Each structure stands twice: as C-alpha cells, then as structure tokens.
Short mmCIF file of C-alpha atoms and ligand atoms in Angstrom, two decimals:
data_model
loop_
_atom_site.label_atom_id
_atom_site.label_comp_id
_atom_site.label_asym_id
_atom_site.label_seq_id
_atom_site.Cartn_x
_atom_site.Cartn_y
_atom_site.Cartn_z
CA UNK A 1 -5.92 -6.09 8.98
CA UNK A 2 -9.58 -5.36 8.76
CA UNK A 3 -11.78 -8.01 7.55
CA UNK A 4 -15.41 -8.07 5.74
CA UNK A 5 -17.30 -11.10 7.51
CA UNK A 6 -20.56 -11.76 4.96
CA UNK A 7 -23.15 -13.91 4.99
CA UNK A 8 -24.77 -14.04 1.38
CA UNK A 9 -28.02 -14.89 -0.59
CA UNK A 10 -30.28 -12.55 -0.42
CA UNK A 11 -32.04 -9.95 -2.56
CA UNK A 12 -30.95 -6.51 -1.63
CA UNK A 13 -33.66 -3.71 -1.31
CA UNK A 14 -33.71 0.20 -0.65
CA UNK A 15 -31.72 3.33 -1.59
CA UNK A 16 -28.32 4.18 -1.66
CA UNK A 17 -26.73 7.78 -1.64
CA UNK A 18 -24.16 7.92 -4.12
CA UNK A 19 -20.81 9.66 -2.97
CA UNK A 20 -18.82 12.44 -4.76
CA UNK A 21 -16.50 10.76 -7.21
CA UNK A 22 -12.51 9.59 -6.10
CA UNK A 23 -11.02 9.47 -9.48
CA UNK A 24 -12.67 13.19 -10.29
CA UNK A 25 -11.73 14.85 -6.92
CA UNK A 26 -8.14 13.60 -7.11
CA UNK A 27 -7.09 15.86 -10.25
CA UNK A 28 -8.94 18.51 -8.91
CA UNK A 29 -7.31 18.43 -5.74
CA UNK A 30 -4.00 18.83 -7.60
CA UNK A 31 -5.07 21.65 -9.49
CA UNK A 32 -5.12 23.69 -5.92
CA UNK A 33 -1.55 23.78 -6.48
CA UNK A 34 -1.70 25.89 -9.96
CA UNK A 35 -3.13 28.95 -7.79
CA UNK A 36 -1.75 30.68 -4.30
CA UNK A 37 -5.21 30.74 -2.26
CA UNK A 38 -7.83 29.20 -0.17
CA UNK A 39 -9.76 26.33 -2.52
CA UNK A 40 -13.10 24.79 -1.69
CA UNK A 41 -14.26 21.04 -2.63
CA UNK A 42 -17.83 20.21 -1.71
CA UNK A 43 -18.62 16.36 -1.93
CA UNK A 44 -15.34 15.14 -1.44
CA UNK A 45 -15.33 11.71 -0.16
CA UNK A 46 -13.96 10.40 2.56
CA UNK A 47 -11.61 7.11 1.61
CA UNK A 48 -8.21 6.27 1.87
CA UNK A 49 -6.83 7.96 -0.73
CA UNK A 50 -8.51 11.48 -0.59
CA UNK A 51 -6.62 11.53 2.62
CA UNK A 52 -3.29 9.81 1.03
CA UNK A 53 -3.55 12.97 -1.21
CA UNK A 54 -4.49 15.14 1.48
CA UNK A 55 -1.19 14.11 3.45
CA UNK A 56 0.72 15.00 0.28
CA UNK A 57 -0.60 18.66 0.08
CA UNK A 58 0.24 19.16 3.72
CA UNK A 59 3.36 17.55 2.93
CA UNK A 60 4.34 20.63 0.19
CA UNK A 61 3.05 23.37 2.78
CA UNK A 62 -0.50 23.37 2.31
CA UNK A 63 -3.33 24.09 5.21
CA UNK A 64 -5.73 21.33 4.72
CA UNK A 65 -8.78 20.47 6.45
CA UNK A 66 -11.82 18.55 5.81
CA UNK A 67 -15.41 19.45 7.44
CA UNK A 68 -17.39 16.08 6.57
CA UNK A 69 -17.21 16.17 3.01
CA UNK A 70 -16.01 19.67 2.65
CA UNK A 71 -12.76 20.16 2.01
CA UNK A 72 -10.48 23.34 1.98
CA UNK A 73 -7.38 23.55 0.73
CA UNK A 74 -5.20 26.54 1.39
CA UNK A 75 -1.96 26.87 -0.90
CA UNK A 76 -0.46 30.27 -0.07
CA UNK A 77 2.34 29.23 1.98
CA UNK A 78 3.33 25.85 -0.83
CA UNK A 79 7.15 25.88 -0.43
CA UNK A 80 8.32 22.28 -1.33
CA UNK A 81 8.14 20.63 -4.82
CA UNK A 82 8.82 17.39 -3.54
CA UNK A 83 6.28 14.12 -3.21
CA UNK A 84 7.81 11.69 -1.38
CA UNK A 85 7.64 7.77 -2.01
CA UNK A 86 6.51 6.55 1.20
CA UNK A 87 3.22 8.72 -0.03
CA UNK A 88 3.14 7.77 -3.94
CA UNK A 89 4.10 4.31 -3.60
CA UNK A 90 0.49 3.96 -1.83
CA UNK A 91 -1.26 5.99 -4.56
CA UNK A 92 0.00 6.49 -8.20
CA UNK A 93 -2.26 9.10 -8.84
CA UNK A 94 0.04 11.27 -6.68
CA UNK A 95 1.86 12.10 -9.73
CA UNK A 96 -1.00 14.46 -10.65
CA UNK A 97 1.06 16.92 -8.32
CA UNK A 98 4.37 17.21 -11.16
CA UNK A 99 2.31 19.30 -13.48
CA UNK A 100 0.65 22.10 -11.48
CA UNK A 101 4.22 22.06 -9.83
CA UNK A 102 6.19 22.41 -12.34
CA UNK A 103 3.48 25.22 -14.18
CA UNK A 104 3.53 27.05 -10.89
CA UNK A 105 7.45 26.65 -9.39
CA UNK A 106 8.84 25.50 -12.87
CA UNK A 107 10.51 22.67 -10.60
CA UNK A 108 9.06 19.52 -8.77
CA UNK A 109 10.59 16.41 -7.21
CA UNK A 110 7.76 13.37 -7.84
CA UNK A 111 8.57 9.59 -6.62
CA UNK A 112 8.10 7.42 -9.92
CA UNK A 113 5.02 5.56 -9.10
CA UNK A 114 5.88 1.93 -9.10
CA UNK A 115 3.92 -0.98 -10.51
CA UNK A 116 0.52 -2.21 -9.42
CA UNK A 117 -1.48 -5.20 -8.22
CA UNK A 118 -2.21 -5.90 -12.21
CA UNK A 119 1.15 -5.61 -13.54
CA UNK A 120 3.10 -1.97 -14.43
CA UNK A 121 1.45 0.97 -15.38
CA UNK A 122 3.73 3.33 -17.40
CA UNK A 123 3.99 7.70 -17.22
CA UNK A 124 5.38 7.14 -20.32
CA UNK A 125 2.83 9.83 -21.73
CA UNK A 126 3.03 12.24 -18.62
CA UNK A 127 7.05 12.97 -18.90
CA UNK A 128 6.77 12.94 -22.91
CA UNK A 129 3.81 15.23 -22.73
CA UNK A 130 5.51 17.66 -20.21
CA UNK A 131 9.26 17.72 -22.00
CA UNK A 132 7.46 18.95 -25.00
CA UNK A 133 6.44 21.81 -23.33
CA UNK A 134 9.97 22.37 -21.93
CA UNK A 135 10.37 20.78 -18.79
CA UNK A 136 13.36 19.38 -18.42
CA UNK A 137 13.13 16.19 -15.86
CA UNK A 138 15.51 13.66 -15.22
CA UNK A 139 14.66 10.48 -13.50
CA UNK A 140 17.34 10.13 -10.73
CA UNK A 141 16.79 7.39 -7.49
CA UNK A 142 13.84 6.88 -8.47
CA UNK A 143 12.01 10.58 -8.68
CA UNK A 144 11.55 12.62 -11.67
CA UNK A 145 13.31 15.77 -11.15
CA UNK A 146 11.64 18.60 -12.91
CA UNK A 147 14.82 22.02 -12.76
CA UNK A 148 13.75 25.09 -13.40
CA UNK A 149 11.96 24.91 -16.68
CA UNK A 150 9.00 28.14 -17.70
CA UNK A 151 6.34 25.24 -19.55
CA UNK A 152 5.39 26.50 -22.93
CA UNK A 153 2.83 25.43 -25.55
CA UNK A 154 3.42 23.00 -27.32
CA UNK A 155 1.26 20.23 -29.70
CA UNK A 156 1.10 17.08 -28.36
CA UNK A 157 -0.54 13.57 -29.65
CA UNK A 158 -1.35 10.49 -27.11
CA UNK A 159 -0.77 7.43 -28.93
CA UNK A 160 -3.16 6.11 -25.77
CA UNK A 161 -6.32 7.12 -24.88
CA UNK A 162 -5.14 8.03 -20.74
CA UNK A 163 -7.21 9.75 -18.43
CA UNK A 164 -3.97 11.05 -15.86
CA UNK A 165 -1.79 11.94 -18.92
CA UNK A 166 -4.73 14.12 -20.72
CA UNK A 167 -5.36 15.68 -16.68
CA UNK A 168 -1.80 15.79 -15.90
CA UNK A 169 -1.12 17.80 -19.26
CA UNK A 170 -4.27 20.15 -19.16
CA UNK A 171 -3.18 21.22 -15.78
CA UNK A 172 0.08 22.27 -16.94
CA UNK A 173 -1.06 23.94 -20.26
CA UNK A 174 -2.97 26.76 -18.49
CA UNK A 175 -0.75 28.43 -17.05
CA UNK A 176 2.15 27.54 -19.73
CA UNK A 177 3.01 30.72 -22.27
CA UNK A 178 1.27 30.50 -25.41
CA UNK A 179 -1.36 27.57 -26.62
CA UNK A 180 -1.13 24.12 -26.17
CA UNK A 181 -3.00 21.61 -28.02
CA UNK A 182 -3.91 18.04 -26.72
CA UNK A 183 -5.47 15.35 -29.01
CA UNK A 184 -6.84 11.85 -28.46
CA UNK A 185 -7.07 12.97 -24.86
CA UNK A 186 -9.56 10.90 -22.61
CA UNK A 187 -13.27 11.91 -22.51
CA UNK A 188 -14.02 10.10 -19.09
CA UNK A 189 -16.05 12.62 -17.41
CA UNK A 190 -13.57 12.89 -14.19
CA UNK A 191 -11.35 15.36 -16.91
CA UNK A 192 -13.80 16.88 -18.69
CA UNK A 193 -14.63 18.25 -15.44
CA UNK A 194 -11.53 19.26 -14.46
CA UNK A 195 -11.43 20.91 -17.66
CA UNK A 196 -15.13 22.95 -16.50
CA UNK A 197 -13.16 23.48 -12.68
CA UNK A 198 -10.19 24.84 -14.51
CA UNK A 199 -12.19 27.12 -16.73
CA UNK A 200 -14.32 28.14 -13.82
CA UNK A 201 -11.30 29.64 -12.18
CA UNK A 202 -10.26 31.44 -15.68
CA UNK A 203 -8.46 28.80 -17.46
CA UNK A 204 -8.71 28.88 -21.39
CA UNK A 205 -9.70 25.69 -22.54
CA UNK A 206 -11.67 24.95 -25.62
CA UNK A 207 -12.67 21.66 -27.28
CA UNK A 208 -13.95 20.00 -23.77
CA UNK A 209 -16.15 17.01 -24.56
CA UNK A 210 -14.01 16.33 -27.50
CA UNK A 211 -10.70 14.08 -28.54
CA UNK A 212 -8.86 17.73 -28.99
CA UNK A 213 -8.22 20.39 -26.34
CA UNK A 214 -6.77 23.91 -27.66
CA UNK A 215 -5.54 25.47 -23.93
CA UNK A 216 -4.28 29.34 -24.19
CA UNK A 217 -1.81 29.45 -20.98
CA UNK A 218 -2.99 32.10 -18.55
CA UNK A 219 -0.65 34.10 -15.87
CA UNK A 220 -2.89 33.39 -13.17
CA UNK A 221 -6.39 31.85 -11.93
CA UNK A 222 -8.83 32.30 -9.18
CA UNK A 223 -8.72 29.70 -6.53
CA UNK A 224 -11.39 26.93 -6.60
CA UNK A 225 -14.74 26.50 -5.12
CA UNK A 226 -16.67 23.36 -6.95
CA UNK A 227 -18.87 20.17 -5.77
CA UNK A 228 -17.35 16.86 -6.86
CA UNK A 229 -19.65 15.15 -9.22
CA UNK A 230 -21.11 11.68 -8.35
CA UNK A 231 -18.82 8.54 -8.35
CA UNK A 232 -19.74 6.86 -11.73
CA UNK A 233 -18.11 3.83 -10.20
CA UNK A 234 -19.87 2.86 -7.13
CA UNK A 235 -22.84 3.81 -8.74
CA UNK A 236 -22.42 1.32 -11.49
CA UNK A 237 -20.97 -0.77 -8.37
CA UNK A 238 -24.23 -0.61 -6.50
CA UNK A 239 -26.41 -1.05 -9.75
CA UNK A 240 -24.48 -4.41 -10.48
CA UNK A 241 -25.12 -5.47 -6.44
CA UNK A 242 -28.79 -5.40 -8.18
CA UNK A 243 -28.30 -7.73 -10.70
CA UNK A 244 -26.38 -10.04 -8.33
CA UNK A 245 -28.55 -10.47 -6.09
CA UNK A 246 -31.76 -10.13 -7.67
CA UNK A 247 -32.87 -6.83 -5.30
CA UNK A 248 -34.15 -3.70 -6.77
CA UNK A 249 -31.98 -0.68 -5.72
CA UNK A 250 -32.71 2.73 -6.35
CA UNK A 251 -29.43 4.94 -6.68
CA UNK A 252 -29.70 8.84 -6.02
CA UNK A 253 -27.01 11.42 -6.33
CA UNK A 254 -25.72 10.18 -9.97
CA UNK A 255 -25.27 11.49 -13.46
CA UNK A 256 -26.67 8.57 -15.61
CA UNK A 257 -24.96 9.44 -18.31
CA UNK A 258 -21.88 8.90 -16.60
CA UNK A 259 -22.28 5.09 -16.23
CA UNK A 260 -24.62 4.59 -19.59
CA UNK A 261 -22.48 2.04 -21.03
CA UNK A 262 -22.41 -0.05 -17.69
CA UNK A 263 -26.19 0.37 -17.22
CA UNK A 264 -26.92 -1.23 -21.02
CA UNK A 265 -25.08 -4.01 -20.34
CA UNK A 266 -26.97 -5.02 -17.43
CA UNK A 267 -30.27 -4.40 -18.87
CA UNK A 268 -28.93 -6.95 -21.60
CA UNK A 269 -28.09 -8.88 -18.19
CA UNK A 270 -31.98 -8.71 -17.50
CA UNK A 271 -32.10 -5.56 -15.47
CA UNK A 272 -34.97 -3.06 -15.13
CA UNK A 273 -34.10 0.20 -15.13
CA UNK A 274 -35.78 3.18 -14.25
CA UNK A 275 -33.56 6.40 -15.28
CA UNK A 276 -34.28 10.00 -14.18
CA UNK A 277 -32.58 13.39 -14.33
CA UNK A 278 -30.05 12.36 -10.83
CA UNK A 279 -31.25 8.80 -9.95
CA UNK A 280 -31.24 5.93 -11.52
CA UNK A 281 -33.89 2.31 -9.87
CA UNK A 282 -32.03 -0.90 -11.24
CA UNK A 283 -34.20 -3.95 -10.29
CA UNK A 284 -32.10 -7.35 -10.77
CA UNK A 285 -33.38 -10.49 -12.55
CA UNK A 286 -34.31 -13.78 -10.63
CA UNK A 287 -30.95 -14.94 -12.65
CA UNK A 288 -28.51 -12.81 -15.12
CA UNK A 289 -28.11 -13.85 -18.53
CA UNK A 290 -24.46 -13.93 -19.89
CA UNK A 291 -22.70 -10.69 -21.50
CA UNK A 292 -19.85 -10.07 -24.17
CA UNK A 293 -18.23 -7.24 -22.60
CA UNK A 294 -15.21 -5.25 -23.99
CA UNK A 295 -13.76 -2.30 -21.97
CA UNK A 296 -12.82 0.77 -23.28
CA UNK A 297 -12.02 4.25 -22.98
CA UNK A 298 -15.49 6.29 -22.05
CA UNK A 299 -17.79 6.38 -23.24
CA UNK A 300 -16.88 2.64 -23.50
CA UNK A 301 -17.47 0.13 -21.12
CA UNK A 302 -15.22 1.17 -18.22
CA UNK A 303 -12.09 -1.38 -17.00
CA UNK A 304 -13.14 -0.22 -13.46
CA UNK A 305 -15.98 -2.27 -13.80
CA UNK A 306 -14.80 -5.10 -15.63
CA UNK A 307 -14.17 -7.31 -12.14
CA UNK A 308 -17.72 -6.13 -11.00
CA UNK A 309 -19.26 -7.29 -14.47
CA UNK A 310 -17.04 -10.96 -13.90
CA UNK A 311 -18.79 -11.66 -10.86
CA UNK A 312 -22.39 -10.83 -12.30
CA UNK A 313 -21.55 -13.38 -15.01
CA UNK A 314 -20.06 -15.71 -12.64
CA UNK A 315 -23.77 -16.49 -11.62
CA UNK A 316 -25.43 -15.47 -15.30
CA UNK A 317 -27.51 -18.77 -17.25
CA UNK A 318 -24.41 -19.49 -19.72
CA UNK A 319 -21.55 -18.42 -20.87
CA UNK A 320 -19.96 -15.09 -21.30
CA UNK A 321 -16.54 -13.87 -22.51
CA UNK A 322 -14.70 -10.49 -21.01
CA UNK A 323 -12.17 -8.69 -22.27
CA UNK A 324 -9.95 -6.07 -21.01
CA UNK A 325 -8.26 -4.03 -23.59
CA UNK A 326 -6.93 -1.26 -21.25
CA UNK A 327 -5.25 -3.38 -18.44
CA UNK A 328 -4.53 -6.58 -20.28
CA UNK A 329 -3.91 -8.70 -16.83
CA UNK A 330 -6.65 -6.73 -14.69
CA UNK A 331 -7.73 -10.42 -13.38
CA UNK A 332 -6.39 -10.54 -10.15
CA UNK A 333 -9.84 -11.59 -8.78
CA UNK A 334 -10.33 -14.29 -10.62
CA UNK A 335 -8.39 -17.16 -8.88
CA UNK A 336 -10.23 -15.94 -5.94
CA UNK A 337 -13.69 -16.26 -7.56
CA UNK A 338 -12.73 -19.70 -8.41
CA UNK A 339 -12.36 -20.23 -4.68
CA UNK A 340 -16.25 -19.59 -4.15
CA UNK A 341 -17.19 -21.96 -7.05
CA UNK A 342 -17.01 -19.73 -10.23
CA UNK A 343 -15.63 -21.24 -13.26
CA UNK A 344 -13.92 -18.68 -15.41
CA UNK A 345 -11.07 -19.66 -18.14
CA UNK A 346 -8.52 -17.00 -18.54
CA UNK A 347 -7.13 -16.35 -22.36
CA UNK A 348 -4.92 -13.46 -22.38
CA UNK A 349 -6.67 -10.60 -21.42
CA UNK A 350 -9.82 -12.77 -22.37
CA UNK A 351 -12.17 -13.90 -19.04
CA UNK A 352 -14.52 -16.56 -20.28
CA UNK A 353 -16.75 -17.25 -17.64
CA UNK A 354 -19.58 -19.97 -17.39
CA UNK A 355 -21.91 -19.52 -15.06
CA UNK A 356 -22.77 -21.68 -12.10
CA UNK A 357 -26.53 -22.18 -10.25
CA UNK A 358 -24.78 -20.71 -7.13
CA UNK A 359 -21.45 -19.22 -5.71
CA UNK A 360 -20.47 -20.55 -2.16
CA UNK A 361 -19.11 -18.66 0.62
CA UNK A 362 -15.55 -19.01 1.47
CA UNK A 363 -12.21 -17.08 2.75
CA UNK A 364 -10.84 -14.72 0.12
CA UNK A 365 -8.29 -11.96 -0.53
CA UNK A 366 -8.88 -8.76 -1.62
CA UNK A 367 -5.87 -8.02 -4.48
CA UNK A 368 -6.67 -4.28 -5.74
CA UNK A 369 -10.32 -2.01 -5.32
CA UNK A 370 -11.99 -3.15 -8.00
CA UNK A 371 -11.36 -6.79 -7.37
CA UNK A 372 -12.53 -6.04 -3.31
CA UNK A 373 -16.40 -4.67 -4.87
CA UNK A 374 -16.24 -7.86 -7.26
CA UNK A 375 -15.48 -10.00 -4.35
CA UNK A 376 -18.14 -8.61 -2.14
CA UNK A 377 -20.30 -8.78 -4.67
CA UNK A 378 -19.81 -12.32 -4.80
CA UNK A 379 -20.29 -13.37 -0.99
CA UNK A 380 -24.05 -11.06 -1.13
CA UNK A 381 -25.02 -13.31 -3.46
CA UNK A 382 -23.07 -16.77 -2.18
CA UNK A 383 -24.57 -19.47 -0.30
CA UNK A 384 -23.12 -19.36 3.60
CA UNK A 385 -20.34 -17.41 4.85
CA UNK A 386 -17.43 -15.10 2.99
CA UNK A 387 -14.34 -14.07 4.84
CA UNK A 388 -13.05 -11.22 2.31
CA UNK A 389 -9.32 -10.28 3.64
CA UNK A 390 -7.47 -6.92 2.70
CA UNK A 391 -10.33 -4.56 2.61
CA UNK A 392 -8.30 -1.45 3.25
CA UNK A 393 -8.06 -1.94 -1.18
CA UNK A 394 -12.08 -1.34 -0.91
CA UNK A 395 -11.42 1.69 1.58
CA UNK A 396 -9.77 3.42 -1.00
CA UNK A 397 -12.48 3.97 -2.81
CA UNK A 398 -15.64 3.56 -1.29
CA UNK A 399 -17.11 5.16 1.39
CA UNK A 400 -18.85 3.78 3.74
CA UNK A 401 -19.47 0.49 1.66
CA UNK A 402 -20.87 -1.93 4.32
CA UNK A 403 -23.01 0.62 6.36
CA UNK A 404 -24.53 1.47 2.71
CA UNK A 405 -24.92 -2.31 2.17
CA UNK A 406 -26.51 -2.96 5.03
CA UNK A 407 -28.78 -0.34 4.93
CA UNK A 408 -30.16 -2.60 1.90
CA UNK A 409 -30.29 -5.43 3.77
CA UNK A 410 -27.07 -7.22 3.09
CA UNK A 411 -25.84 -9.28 6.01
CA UNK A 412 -22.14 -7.73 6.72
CA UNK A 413 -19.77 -6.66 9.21
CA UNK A 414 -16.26 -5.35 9.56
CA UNK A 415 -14.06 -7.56 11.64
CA UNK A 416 -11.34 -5.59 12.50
C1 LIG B 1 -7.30 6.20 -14.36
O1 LIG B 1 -5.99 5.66 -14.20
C2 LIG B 1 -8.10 5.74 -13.13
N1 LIG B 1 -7.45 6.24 -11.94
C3 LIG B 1 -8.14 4.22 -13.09
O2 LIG B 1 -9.03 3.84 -12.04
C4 LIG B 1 -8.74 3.69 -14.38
O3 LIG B 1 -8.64 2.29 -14.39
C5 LIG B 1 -7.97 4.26 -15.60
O4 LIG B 1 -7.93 5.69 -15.55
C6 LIG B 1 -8.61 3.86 -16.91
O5 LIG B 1 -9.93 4.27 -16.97
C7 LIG B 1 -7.72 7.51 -11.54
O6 LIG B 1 -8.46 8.25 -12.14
C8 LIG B 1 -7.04 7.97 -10.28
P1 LIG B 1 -4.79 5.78 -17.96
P2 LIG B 1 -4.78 6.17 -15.11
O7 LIG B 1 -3.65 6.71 -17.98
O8 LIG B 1 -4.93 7.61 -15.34
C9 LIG B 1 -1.62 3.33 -20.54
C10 LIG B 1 -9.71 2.84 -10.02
O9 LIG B 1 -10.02 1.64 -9.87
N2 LIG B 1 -0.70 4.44 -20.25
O10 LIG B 1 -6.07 6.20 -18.58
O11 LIG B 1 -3.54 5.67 -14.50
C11 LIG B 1 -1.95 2.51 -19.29
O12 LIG B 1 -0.99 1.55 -19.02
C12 LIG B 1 -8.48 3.17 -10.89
O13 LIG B 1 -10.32 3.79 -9.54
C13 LIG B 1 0.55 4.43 -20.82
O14 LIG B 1 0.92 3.51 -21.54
O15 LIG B 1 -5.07 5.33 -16.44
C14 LIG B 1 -3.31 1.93 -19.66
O16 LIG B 1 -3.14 0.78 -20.41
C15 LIG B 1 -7.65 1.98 -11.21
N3 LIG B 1 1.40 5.47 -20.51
C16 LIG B 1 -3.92 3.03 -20.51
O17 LIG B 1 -2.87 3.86 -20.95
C17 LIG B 1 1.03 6.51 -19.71
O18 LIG B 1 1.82 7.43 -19.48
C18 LIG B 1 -4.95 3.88 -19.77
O19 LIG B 1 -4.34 4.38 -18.58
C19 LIG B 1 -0.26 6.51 -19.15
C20 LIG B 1 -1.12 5.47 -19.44
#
C-alpha cells in the first residue's frame, strides 16, 4: 500500500490549480443515466472514485471514456439496473445510480451501501423519499430492489438537511409524472448545480438556491454537456495548508463563495486573505490562534473540513473546541494526531483541542479522506519525518495532492 513519506516545517509558497469538484461531478455523472445519449463532463477529476463510478456506468452498459479531464459518457445501449457490491461497498455515493434508474427503467438493483470509517451512515431518506413517489423497493440480500414502478410526484419533507437524499430525489422528480416538491433539501452548491445541469438539459426545476424545490416531471431531456465547478474542498484544503504552515498560497480555479464559511474562520485563525472573482491568496500567520468551530449544513461550516480545521488548531496559541453536528464520531484522526504530539480531548462529538508549540513527525494511518488531508497537513508543519499509511483514502479525492504540494515547496514523496 502506497505511502506519503514527509518531512515537515516549513512555510509553503506559490499557486495551486484547483481541480473540478468530486462530490459535484459524482451526481452529475448519475444523471447521464436519466437520458439515452452521448454526455459531456469538462473538469472532471481524476481520483479514485470518479473512476469507481466510472466502472459502475460501464458496468450497466455505458461507453465511457475519459480524455484528461474530459469525460464522455454514452448511455444509449444502458441495459442493466443492477450496481453491484464489490463496486458500492468502495463508494456509497454509488447509490446516486437507484434514482435516474428507477425514473428511466422504473426498476434498479442497488447494493445497500454499508457503514463507514466514522460509524453508519443511513439511506433512510433516499428509499422514504423514492416510495413516496411510488417505487416500490424491497431490501432483499442486501440490495434494494426497485420492480417496475412509473415514479410520480409526490411532496416530500427531509427531517435532515442531506445533500445525496435532496440529489438522489431531484434526479428522480424530473422525469416522474406530475410535480414533485422537495423541502429542507441541502443548499451545498454540488446540488444546486445539479439542479442548473438538470435544467440545462430541460428539466423543470424551480426554487434552486432555496430550502424548497417545486420539480414538474418531464418525458425526456437532452443529454449533458457541462464543466464541473471547482472543488470547494481542496480549496479550503489548500487554504488551511496556509495557515499551517505559515506560507502564503494563492488558489486559482475556485468559487469563493463556495468555501466562505471555511475562509472566515481562518481569517479569525489570523489569515490574510486576498479574494477575487475565481482566486482566492490566503497568507498564514507566524502561529494560528484557536477557533470555536461548529459544522453545519452549507452555507455552514462544512464537516468535510472539520479534520482539516483540528489540525490547524492542533498548533493554534490556546485552546479551541470543535464540534461536529452532522457526523457525530467524524474523529477518526484524532488518536492519530495524538501520535505526533497534539493534545485534543474528545467529548461526544465535541474535539477540544489545546494547542502545542510544535507537532512532531511520526508513523500514522490514514482512516477516511478527510482525516488523510488533516494528517498531511500535520507532518508539513511537524518537526522531522511523517510516515502517513493508507493514502489510497486521500486518492479518492484529491488529485494530484503531493505533486501540487510540492510544487509549493513541501518536502514529500509517494513511497509506493
Ligand atoms: C455528502 O454525503 C458528501 N459526499 C460528504 O462528503 C459530506 O460529508 C456530506 O454530504 C455532508 O456534507 C458526497 O457528496 C459524495 P448527507 P452524504 O446525506 O450525501 C444523515 C467527502 O469527504 N442522513 O448530507 O452521504 C447522515 O447520516 C464526503 O467528500 C440520514 O440520516 O451526506 C448525516 O448525519 C464524506 N439519512 C446527515 O444526514 C439519509 O438517508 C447528512 O448526510 C441520508 C443522510
């Protein structure tokens, strides 16, 4: 298993190119199912699970190929409904296929996801959402089975702010008969823009940017031809390797507005920050000063951050208290952290963490891909050397990661 070999403590320096965005090209890449054709996704990046997701197109009879970061998708010749678990076991977010299945063959067979690193994540939502509007699925050896069911409109409340659920559900509504309506759905910006994608291709969807979606079904849409937008994520990622290390890092190819709530907190951390219309220059203080930080849905602070945030306070003058109200035992990477020297007192779903002068490096395990960036993180700025173990987490969602770090200087290499 590949390895990350870093040697820590200094300032990083440069600019980074900020990729197209995992968790937004995902649902889009479902949503080739909804329409018989040949799709087109610019900025698609290249990780491990645009390719897991790839696999599970080809797997249902789609043509896939990617050029670089182009990918195309052609669905004319989708004949199976079924998602196998060997492929969803290794990426939840393969369930994103049941909808547009089940809208367009009014049948699917999806492997339940199982749990994850942090404990189990329910489709709770997904299934309740999707019977409302007629499907009838049974769970049977672990797959829901979706039997020939036409999807109709139907009104339907999340008790839960959830990004897949409010995806999973607009994908289904527009081709179902009649209008659906979706409230307290998720305004992260990965499904608003599936929302634009979807009414791009003659979806009708009103209410986007708001906690209530009205979706008249359609009988048929145009097949797809978008650019995915920047990763919020690694840009926040990168503008936290700022603070960390005390570097100044300018980050191009982002939507600033997409990470606002990340980018306060670090200027309460001591950042500078220079915004303009697509890049955003963070420049990190000599030392970080400690953060309250709750997570929420967006435009909250994002739980996809919170292990990033941990490690930036790990290292902040004082104490600082975290709390993760979406995954309430996201903290995987803690006991690790403790293993380079931070000292962090879990509560619950509470993180207080009191800084220390100086991290040291050691050998660590990566646990999921938040906790991998958090971990790197924490070797750039650590005295000596870091050995960070299970990296194919961080290959999941970041491209090219240590070739962009080292470009700013970091001392890193892949030991494979
Ligand atoms: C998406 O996961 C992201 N994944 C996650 O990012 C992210 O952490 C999460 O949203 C929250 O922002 C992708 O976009 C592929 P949810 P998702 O449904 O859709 C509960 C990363 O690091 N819930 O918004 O699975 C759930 O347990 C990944 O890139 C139910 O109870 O998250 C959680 O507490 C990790 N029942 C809350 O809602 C359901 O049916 C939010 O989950 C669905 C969700």
């Amino acid at each position: 298993m590949d390895k990350l070999l870093v040697r820590g403590g200094k300032p990083l320096q440069g600019t980074v190119r900020i990729s197209g965005s995992k968790n937004a090209a995902l649902p889009v890449m479902a949503a080739t199912l909804l329409t018989p054709g040949v799709h087109r996704l610019r900025n698609v990046p290249r990780l491990r699970d645009t390719h897991t997701f790839a696999r599970v197109l080809e797997l249902l009879g789609a043509r896939v190929s990617f050029d670089a970061n182009l990918l195309t998708v052609d669905t004319r010749e989708v004949s199976s409904v079924e998602a196998p678990y060997e492929l969803v076991k290794t990426m939840r977010a393969s369930i994103y296929v049941l909808g547009p299945l089940l809208a367009r063959f009014g049948r699917a067979k999806v492997s339940l996801p199982g749990g994850c690193a942090w404990g189990p994540r329910p489709v709770n939502l997904h299934l309740t959402g999707l019977r409302a509007m007629g499907a009838v699925l049974e769970i049977e050896h672990g797959y829901i089975v979706g039997r020939d069911a036409r999807l109709k409109g139907a009104t339907i409340g999340f008790d839960v702010v959830s990004v897949g659920a409010t995806a999973q559900l607009m994908m289904a509504a527009v081709l179902a008969e009649g209008t659906t309506v979706l409230e307290n759905v998720a305004l992260e910006p990965d499904v608003t823009v599936l929302g634009e994608v979807l009414a791009g291709c003659g979806a009708r969807i009103e209410g986007l940017g708001s906690r209530r979606l009205t979706i008249q079904g359609v009988t048929s849409l145009r097949p797809i031809d978008t650019a995915i937008i920047p990763d919020r994520i690694e840009a926040a990622t990168f503008a936290a390797v700022a603070a960390m290390t005390g570097g100044t890092i300018r980050l191009e190819n982002v939507v600033p507005d997409h990470f606002e709530a990340a980018l306060r907190k670090l200027e309460e951390a001591g950042c500078a920050l220079q915004r303009a219309a697509d890049s955003v220059t963070v420049a990190g203080p000599a030392r970080p000063r400690p953060l309250n930080v709750v997570t929420q849905p967006f435009p909250g602070f994002p739980t996809d951050m919170q292990a990033q945030m941990i490690a930036v306070c790990a290292v902040a003058e004082g104490t600082s208290v975290i709390e993760d109200t979406i995954y309430l035992d996201r903290f995987t990477h803690v006991p690790e952290l403790a293993r380079m020297g931070a000292r962090i007192e879990l509560r619950g779903n509470v993180a207080v963490v009191k800084g220390v002068d100086r991290l040291a490096g050691a050998q660590v395990m990566a646990t999921d891909l938040r906790a991998s960036a958090c971990l790197v993180m924490a070797a750039l700025a650590a005295q000596g050397e870091t050995l960070v173990d299970r990296i194919y987490h961080l290959d999941r969602g970041y491209e090219s990661l240590e070739q962009k770090l080292a470009a700013l200087g970091a001392d890193i290499q892949r030991i494979h």
